[in-house]
Coordinates of C-alpha atoms in Angstrom, one line a residue:
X1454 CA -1.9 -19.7 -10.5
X1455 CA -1.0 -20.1 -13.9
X1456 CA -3.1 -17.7 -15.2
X1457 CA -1.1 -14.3 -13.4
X1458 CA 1.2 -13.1 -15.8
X1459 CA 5.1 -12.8 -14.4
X1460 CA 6.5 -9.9 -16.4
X1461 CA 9.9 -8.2 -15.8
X1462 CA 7.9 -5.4 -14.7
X1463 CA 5.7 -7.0 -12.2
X1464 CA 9.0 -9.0 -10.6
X1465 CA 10.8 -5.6 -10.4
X1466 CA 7.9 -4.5 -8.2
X1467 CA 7.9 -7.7 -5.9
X1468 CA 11.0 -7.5 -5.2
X1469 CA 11.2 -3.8 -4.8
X1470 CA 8.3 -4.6 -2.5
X1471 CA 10.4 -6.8 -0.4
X1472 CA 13.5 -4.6 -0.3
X1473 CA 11.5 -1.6 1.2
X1474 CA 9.2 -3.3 3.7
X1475 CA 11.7 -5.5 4.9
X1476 CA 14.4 -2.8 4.8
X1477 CA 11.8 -1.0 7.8
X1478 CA 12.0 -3.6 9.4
X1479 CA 15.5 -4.5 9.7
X1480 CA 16.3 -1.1 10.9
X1481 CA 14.3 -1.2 14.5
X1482 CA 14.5 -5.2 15.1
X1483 CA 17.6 -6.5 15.7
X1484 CA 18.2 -3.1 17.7
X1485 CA 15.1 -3.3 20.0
X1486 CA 16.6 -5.5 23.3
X1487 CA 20.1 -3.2 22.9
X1488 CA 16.9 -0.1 23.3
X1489 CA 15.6 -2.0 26.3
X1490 CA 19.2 -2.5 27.9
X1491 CA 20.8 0.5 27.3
X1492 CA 18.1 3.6 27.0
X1493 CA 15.8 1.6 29.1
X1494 CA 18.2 0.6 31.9
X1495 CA 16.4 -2.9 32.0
X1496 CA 18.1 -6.6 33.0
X1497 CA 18.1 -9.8 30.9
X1498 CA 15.2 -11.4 33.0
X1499 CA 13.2 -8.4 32.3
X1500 CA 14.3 -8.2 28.7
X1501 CA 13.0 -11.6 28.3
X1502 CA 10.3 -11.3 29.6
X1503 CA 9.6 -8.6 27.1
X1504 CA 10.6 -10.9 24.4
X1505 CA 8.6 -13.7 25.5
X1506 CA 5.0 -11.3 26.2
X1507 CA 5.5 -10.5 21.7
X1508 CA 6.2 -13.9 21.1
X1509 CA 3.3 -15.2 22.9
X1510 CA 0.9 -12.5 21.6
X1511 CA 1.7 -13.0 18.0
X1512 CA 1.0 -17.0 18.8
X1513 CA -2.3 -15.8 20.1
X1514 CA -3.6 -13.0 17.7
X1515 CA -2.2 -14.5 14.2
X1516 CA -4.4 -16.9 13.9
X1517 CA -7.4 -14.4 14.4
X1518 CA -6.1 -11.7 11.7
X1519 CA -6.3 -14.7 9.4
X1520 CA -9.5 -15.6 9.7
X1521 CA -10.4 -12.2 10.0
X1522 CA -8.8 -11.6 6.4
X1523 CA -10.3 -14.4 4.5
X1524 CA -13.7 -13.8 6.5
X1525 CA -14.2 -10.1 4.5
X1526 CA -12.6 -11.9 1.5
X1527 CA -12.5 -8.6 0.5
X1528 CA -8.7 -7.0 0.2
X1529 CA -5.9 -7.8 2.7
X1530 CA -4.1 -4.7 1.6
X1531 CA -7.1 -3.1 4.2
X1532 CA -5.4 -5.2 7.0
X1533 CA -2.2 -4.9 5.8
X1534 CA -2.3 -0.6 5.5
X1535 CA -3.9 -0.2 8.8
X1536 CA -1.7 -2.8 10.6
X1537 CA 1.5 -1.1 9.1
X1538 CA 0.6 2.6 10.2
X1539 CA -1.1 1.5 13.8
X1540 CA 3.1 -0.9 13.8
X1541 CA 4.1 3.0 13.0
X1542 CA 2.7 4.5 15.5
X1543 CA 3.6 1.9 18.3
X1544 CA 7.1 2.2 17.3
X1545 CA 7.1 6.1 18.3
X1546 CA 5.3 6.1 21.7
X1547 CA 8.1 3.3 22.0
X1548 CA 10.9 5.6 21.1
X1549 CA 9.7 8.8 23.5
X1550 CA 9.4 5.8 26.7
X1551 CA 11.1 7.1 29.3
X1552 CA 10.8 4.3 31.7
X1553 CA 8.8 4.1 35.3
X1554 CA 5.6 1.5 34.9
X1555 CA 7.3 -1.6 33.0
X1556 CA 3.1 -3.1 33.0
X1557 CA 2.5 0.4 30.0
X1558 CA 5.4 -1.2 28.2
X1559 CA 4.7 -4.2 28.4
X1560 CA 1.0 -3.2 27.3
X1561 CA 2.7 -1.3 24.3
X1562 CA 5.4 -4.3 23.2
X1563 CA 1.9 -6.6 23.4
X1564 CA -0.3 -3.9 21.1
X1565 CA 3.0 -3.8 18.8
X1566 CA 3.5 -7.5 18.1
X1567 CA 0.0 -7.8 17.8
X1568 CA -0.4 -5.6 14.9
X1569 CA 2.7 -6.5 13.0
X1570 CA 1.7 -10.2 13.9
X1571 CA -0.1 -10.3 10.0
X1572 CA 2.4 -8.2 8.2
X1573 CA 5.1 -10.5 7.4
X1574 CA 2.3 -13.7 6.6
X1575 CA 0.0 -11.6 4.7
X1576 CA 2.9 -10.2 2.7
X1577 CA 4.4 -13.6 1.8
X1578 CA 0.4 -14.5 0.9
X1579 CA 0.2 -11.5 -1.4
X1580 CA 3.0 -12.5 -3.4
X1581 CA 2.6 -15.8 -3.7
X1582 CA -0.7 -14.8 -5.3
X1583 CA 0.6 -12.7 -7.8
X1584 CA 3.5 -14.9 -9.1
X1585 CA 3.0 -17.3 -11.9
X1586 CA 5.7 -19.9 -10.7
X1587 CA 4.9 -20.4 -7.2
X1588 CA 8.7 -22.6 -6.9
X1589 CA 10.3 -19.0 -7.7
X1590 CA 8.8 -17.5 -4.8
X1591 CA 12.6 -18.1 -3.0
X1592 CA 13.9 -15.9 -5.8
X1593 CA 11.9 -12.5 -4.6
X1594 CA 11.9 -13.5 -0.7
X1595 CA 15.6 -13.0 -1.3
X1596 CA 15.2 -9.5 -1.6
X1597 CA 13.6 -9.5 1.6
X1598 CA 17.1 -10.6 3.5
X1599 CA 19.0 -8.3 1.3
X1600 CA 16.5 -5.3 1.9
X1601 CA 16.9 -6.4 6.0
X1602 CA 20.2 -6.4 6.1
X1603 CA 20.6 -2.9 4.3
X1604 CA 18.3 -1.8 7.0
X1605 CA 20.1 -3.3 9.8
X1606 CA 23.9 -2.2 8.4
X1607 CA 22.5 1.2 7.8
X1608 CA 21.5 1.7 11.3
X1609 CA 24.9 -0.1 12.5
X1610 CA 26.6 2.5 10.4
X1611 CA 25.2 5.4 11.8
X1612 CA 25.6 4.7 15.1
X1613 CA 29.5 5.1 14.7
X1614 CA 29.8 7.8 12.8
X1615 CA 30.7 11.1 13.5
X1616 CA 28.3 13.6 16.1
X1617 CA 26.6 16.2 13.6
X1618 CA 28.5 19.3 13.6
X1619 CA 26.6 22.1 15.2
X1620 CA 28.0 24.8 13.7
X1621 CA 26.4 25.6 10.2
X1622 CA 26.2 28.3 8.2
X1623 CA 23.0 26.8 6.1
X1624 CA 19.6 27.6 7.3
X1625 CA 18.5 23.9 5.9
X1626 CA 21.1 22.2 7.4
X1627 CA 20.6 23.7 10.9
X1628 CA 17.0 22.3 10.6
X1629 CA 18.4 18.7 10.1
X1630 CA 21.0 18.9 12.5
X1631 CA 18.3 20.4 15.4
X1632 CA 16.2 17.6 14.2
X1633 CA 18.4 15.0 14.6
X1634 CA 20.3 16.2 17.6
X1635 CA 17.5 15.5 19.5
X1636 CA 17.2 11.5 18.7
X1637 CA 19.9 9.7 21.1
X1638 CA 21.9 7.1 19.5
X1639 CA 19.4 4.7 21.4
X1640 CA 16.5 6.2 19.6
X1641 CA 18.4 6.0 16.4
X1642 CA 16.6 2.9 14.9
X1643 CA 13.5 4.0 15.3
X1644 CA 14.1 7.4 13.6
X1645 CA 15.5 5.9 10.4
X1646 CA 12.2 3.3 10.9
X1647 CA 10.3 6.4 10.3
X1648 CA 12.1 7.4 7.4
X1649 CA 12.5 3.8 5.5
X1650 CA 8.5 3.7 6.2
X1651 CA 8.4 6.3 3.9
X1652 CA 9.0 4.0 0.8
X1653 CA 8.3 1.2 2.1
X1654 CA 4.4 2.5 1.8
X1655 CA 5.1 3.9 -1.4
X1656 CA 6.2 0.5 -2.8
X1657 CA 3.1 -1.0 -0.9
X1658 CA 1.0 1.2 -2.8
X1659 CA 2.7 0.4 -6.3
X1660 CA 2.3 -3.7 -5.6
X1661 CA -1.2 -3.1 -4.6
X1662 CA -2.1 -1.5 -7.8
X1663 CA -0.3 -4.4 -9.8
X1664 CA -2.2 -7.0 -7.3
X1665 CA -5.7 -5.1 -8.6
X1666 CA -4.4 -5.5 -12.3
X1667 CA -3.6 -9.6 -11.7
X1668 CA -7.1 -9.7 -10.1
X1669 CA -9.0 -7.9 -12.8
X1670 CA -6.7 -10.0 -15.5
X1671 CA -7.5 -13.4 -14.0
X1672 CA -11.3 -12.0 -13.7
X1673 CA -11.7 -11.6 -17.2
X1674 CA -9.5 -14.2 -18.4
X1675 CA -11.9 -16.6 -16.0
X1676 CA -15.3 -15.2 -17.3
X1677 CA -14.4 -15.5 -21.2
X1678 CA -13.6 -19.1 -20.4
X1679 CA -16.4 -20.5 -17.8
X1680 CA -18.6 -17.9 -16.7
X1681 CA -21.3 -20.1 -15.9
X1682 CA -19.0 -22.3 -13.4
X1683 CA -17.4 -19.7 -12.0
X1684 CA -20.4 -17.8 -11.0
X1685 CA -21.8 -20.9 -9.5
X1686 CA -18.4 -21.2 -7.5
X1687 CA -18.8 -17.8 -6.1
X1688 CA -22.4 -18.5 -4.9
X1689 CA -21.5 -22.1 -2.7
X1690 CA -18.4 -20.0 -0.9
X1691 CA -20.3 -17.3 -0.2
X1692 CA -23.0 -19.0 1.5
X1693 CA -20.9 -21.1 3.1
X1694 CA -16.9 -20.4 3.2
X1695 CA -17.7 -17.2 5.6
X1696 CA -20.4 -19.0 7.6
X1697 CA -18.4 -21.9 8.4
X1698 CA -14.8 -20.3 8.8
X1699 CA -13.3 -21.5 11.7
X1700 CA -15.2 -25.0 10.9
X1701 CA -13.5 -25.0 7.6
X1702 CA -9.9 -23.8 9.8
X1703 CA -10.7 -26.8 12.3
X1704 CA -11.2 -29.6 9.4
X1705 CA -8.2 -28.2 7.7
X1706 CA -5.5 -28.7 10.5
X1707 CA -7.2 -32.1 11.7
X1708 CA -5.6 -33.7 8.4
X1709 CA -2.7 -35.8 8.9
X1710 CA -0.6 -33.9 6.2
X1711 CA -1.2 -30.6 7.9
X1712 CA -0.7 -31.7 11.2
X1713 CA 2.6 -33.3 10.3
X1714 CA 3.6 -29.9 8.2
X1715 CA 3.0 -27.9 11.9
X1716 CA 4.8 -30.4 14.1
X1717 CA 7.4 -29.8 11.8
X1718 CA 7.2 -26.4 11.9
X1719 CA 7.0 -26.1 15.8
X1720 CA 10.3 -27.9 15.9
X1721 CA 12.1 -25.6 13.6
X1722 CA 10.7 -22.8 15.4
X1723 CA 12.2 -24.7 18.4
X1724 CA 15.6 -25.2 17.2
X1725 CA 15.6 -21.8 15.7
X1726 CA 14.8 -20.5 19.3
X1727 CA 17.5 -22.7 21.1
X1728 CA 20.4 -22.0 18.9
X1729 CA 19.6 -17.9 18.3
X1730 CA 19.6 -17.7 22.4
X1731 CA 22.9 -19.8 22.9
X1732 CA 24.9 -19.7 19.9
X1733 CA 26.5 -16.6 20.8
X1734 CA 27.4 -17.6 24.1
X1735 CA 29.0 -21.1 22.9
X1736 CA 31.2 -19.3 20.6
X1737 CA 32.2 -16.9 23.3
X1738 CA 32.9 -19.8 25.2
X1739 CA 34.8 -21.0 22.6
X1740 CA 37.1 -18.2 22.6
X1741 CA 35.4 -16.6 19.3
X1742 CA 36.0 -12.5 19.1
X1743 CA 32.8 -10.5 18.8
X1744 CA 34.4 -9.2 15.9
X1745 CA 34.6 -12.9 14.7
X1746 CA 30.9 -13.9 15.4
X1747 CA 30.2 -10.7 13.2
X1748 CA 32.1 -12.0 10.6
X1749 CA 30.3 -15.7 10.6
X1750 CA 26.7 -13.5 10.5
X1751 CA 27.6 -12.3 7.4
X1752 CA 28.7 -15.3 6.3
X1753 CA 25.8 -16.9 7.0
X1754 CA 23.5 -14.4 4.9
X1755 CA 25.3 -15.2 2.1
X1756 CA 25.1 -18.6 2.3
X1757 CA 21.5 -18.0 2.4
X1758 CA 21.0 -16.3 -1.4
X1759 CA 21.6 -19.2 -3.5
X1760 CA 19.7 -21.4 -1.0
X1761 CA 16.5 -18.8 -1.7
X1762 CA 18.0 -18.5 -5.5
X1763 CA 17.7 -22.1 -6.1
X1764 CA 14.8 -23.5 -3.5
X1765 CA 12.7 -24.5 -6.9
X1766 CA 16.0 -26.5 -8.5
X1767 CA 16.7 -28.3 -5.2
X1768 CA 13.4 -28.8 -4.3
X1769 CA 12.6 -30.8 -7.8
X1770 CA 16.2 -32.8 -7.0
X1771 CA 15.3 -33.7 -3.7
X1772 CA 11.5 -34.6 -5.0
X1773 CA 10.0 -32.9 -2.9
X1774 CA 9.7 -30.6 -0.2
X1775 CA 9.0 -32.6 2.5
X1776 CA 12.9 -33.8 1.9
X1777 CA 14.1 -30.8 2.4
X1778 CA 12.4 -30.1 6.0
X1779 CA 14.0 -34.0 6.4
X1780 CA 17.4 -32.5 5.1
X1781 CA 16.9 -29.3 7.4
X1782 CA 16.3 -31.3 10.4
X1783 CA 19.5 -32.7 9.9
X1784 CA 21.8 -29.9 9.0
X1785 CA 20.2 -28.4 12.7
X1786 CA 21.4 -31.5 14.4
X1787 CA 24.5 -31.1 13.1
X1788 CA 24.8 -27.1 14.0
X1789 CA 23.5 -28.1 17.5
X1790 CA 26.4 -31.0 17.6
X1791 CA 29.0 -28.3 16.2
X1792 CA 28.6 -25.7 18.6
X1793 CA 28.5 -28.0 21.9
X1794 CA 32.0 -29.3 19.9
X1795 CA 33.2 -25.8 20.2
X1796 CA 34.6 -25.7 23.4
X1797 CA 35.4 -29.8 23.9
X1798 CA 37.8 -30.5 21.4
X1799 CA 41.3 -29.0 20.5
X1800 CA 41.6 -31.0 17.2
X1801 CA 39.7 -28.8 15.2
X1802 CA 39.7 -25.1 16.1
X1803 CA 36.8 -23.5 16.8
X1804 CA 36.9 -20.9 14.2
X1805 CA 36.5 -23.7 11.8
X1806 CA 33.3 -25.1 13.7
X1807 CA 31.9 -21.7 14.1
X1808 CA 32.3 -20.7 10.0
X1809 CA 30.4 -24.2 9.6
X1810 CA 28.2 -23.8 11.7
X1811 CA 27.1 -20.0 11.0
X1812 CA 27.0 -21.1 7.1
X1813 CA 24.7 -24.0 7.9
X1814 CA 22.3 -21.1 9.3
X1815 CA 22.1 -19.4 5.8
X1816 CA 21.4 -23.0 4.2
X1817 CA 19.0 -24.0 6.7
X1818 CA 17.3 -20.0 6.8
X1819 CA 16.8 -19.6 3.0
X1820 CA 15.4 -23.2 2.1
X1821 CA 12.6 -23.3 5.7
X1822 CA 11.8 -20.0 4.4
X1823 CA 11.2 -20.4 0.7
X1824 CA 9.8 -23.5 0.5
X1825 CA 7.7 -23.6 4.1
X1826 CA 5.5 -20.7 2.9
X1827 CA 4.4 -21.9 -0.8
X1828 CA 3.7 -25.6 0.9
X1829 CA 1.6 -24.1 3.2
X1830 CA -0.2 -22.2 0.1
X1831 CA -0.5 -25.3 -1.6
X1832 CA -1.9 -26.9 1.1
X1833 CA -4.7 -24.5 2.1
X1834 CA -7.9 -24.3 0.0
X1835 CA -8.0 -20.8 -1.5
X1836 CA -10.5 -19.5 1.6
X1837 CA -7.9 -20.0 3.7
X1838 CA -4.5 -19.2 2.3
X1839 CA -5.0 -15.8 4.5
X1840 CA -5.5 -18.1 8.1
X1841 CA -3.1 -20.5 7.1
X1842 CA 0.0 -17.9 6.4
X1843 CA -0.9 -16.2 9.9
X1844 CA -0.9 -19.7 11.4
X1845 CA 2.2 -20.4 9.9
X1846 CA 3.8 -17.7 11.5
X1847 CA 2.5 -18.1 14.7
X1848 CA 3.6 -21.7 15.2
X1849 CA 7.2 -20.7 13.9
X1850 CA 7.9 -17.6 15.0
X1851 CA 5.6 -17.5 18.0
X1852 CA 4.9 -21.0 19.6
X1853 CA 8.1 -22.9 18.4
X1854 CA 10.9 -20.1 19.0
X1855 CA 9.2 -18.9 22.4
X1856 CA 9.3 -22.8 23.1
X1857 CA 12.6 -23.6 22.2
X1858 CA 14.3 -20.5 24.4
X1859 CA 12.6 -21.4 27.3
X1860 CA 13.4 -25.3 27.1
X1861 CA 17.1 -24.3 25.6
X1862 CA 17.5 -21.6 29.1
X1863 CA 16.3 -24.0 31.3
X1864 CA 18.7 -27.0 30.3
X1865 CA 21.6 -24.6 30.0
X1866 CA 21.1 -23.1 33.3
X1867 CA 21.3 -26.9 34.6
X1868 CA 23.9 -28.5 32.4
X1869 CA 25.3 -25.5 30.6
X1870 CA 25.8 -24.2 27.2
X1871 CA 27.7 -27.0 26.0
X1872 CA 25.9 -30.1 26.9
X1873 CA 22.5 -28.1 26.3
X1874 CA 23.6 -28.1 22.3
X1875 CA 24.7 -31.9 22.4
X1876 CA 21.1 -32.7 23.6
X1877 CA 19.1 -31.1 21.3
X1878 CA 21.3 -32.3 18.7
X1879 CA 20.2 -35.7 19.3
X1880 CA 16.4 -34.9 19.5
X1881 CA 16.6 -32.9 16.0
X1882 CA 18.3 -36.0 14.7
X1883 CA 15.6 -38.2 16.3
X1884 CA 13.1 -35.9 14.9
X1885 CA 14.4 -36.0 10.9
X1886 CA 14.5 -40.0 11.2
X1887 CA 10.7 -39.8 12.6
X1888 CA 9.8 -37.5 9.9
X1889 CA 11.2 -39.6 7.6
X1890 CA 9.5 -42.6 8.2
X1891 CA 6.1 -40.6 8.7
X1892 CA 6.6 -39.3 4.9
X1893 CA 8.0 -42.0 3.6
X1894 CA 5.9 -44.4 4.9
X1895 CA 2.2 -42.9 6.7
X1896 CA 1.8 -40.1 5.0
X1897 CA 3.0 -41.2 1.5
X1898 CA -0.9 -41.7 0.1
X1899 CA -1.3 -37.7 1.3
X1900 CA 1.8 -37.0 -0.8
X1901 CA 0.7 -37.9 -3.6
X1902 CA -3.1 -37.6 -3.7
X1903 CA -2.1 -33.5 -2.5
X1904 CA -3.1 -31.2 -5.7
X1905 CA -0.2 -30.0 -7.6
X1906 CA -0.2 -26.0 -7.3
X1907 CA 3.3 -25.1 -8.3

């Protein structure tokens, strides 16, 4: 991808990209169980349930969008425009629920999660396509956490302020204050979702016209070098990349490489389902405030930017990226050992734990995230970058998280909170020494013999 040029101006819209789209999102996500509990009137097991039908349906339908999107080879911004106004929509019939046959909303949570399932993948794709040094990716996904969190915080802010006044002398104002009287503090997030989506397609539309500039750049750039070649290229993938898609899919993920990369993947996605299910409840435990568990979330985003900042720089230090998922492995088996510490020991004090802990999430967060999604890329031929990003989110965020929740609930209805984080410290410890010998050792020819991309 050397060829893409990375200008100040192109990086401005990335990242612009990622602030607005994310920002939508992070207003209507974090707040959507606290919908189902409180406007919804429904209990955890229900709840749960919910969460566990959008996991399993973006496991199932990711996959699909993927080939789907590098079958028409065509433009994903097609997918990813319909995808993000049908999300839209879903999102309001959600909002103006008013409860009575729980199978319609589960039917609605299921056609929701199915059409965001490509968003976030294709997204990630996108850019990674129009960057020139594929080890800065981190760099712009950071944008993405900043632009969630401003979505999330503004939401959080608005909920406790002030009622609107209703007495107003100013015809315009009386329109916003009718309009917004009606929207219950419940049905807040999705309201401001609207409004952030409002940008958030306008920056769309501003990265898809640079992505159509990159492509017609690298177009002519390719002809004036090897026009013969290139058309020659063309003609084999058409006749047979989109015959033999989910042949090429198959061959792809039966390589040792790529099947250690997913295992990988599905225990992160594990762990990351565990520990966001319990952690909460083994600080509470401990004695933590809410007020302090807060506190350590925001500690924990920060301790994510210079871990997206600087993936490229640690990644080159560590020599590779398979050390860091060796390195992450291990920095989750020690915030599984801290947090079943919490509430066992009265040497150290839990707030101490808990602020190492939490900060471990940032470090862990921000390098999985920036250096998971351009290894993937690099692994993937170019006909399947698309399918590989959605399958990449579907193992994490689908199979691995749904996965880890149940297993995690299970055990800590058994043995409780405490001893359930103990365990599964031990198997993510047994997990980084096996995938250190596999790298080190099996899949060392792979390693090297793997194309350099970035």
């Amino acid at each position: 991808m050397t060829d893409v040029p990375e200008d100040k101006r192109s990086l401005r819209t990335i990242r612009m990209y990622y602030v607005c789209c994310y920002g939508a999102m992070g207003s209507i996500e974090p707040y959507l169980n606290l919908y189902y509990h409180s406007a919804l009137k429904l209990d955890g097991e229900v709840i749960g349930l919910l969460n566990a039908i959008s996991s399993f349906t973006t496991f199932l339908v990711s996959p699909l969008w993927g080939i789907l999107t590098d079958k028409i080879g065509g433009d994903p911004f097609r997918v990813i425009y319909i995808n993000f106004f049908l999300s839209l929509l879903g999102f309001i019939v959600l909002m103006n629920y008013r409860g009575g046959n729980l199978w319609c909303l589960s039917l609605c949570i299921c056609l929701i999660a199915a059409v965001q399932a490509p968003l976030r993948p294709l997204f990630n794709s996108m850019v990674l396509a129009n960057l020139k040094d594929r080890s800065s990716f981190g760099r712009s996904r950071l944008f993405g956490t900043i632009g969630f969190g401003c979505g999330t915080s503004l939401v959080g802010l608005l909920r406790r302020s002030s009622p609107l006044p209703t007495d107003t002398s100013n015809d315009q104002e009386q329109i916003i204050v009718s309009l917004f009287s009606r929207v219950s503090d419940e049905q807040l997030p999705f309201a401001i979702h609207v409004i952030l989506s409002i940008p958030a397609f306008f920056s769309l539309l501003a990265f898809h016209r640079m992505n159509i500039q990159n492509q017609k750049q690298r177009r002519d750039d390719k002809l004036s070098t090897q026009k013969e070649a290139e058309s020659s290229n063309n003609a084999e993938e058409t006749k047979g990349g989109t015959m033999n898609q989910l042949t090429q899919t198959r061959n792809f993920i039966l390589r040792a490489d790529v099947m250690a990369f997913f295992v990988v993947v599905i225990v992160f996605g594990a762990s990351l389902g565990a520990i966001e299910s319990f952690c909460s409840v083994s600080m509470s435990q401990a004695g933590l405030s809410k007020k302090t568990i807060g506190i350590f979330r925001l500690l924990s985003v920060g301790a994510s930017i210079p871990m997206y900042w600087f993936a490229g720089n640690i990644k080159s230090r560590l020599g590779g990226t398979e050390n860091i998922f060796i390195l992450a492995l291990v920095l989750f088996a020690i915030r599984f050992a801290l947090y079943g510490l919490m509430s066992r020991i009265s040497i150290i004090h839990p707030f101490w734990l808990g602020a190492v802990a939490e900060g471990m999430r940032g470090v862990v967060g921000g390098l999985f995230q920036s250096t998971s999604t351009v290894y993937a890329n690099n692994l993937a031929p170019p006909e399947l970058r698309s399918t590989v990003s959605m399958l990449l989110g579907a193992v994490h965020q689908g199979l691995g998280r749904s996965m880890g929740s149940i297993v995690a609930g299970r055990m800590q209805t058994t043995i409780g909170t405490s001893s359930t984080f103990l365990y599964l410290a031990f198997l993510d410890a047994l997990f980084a020494a096996v995938a250190a010998i596999l790298y080190g050792t099996f899949l060392t020819g792979t390693k090297k013999s793997k194309p350099k991309q970035d």
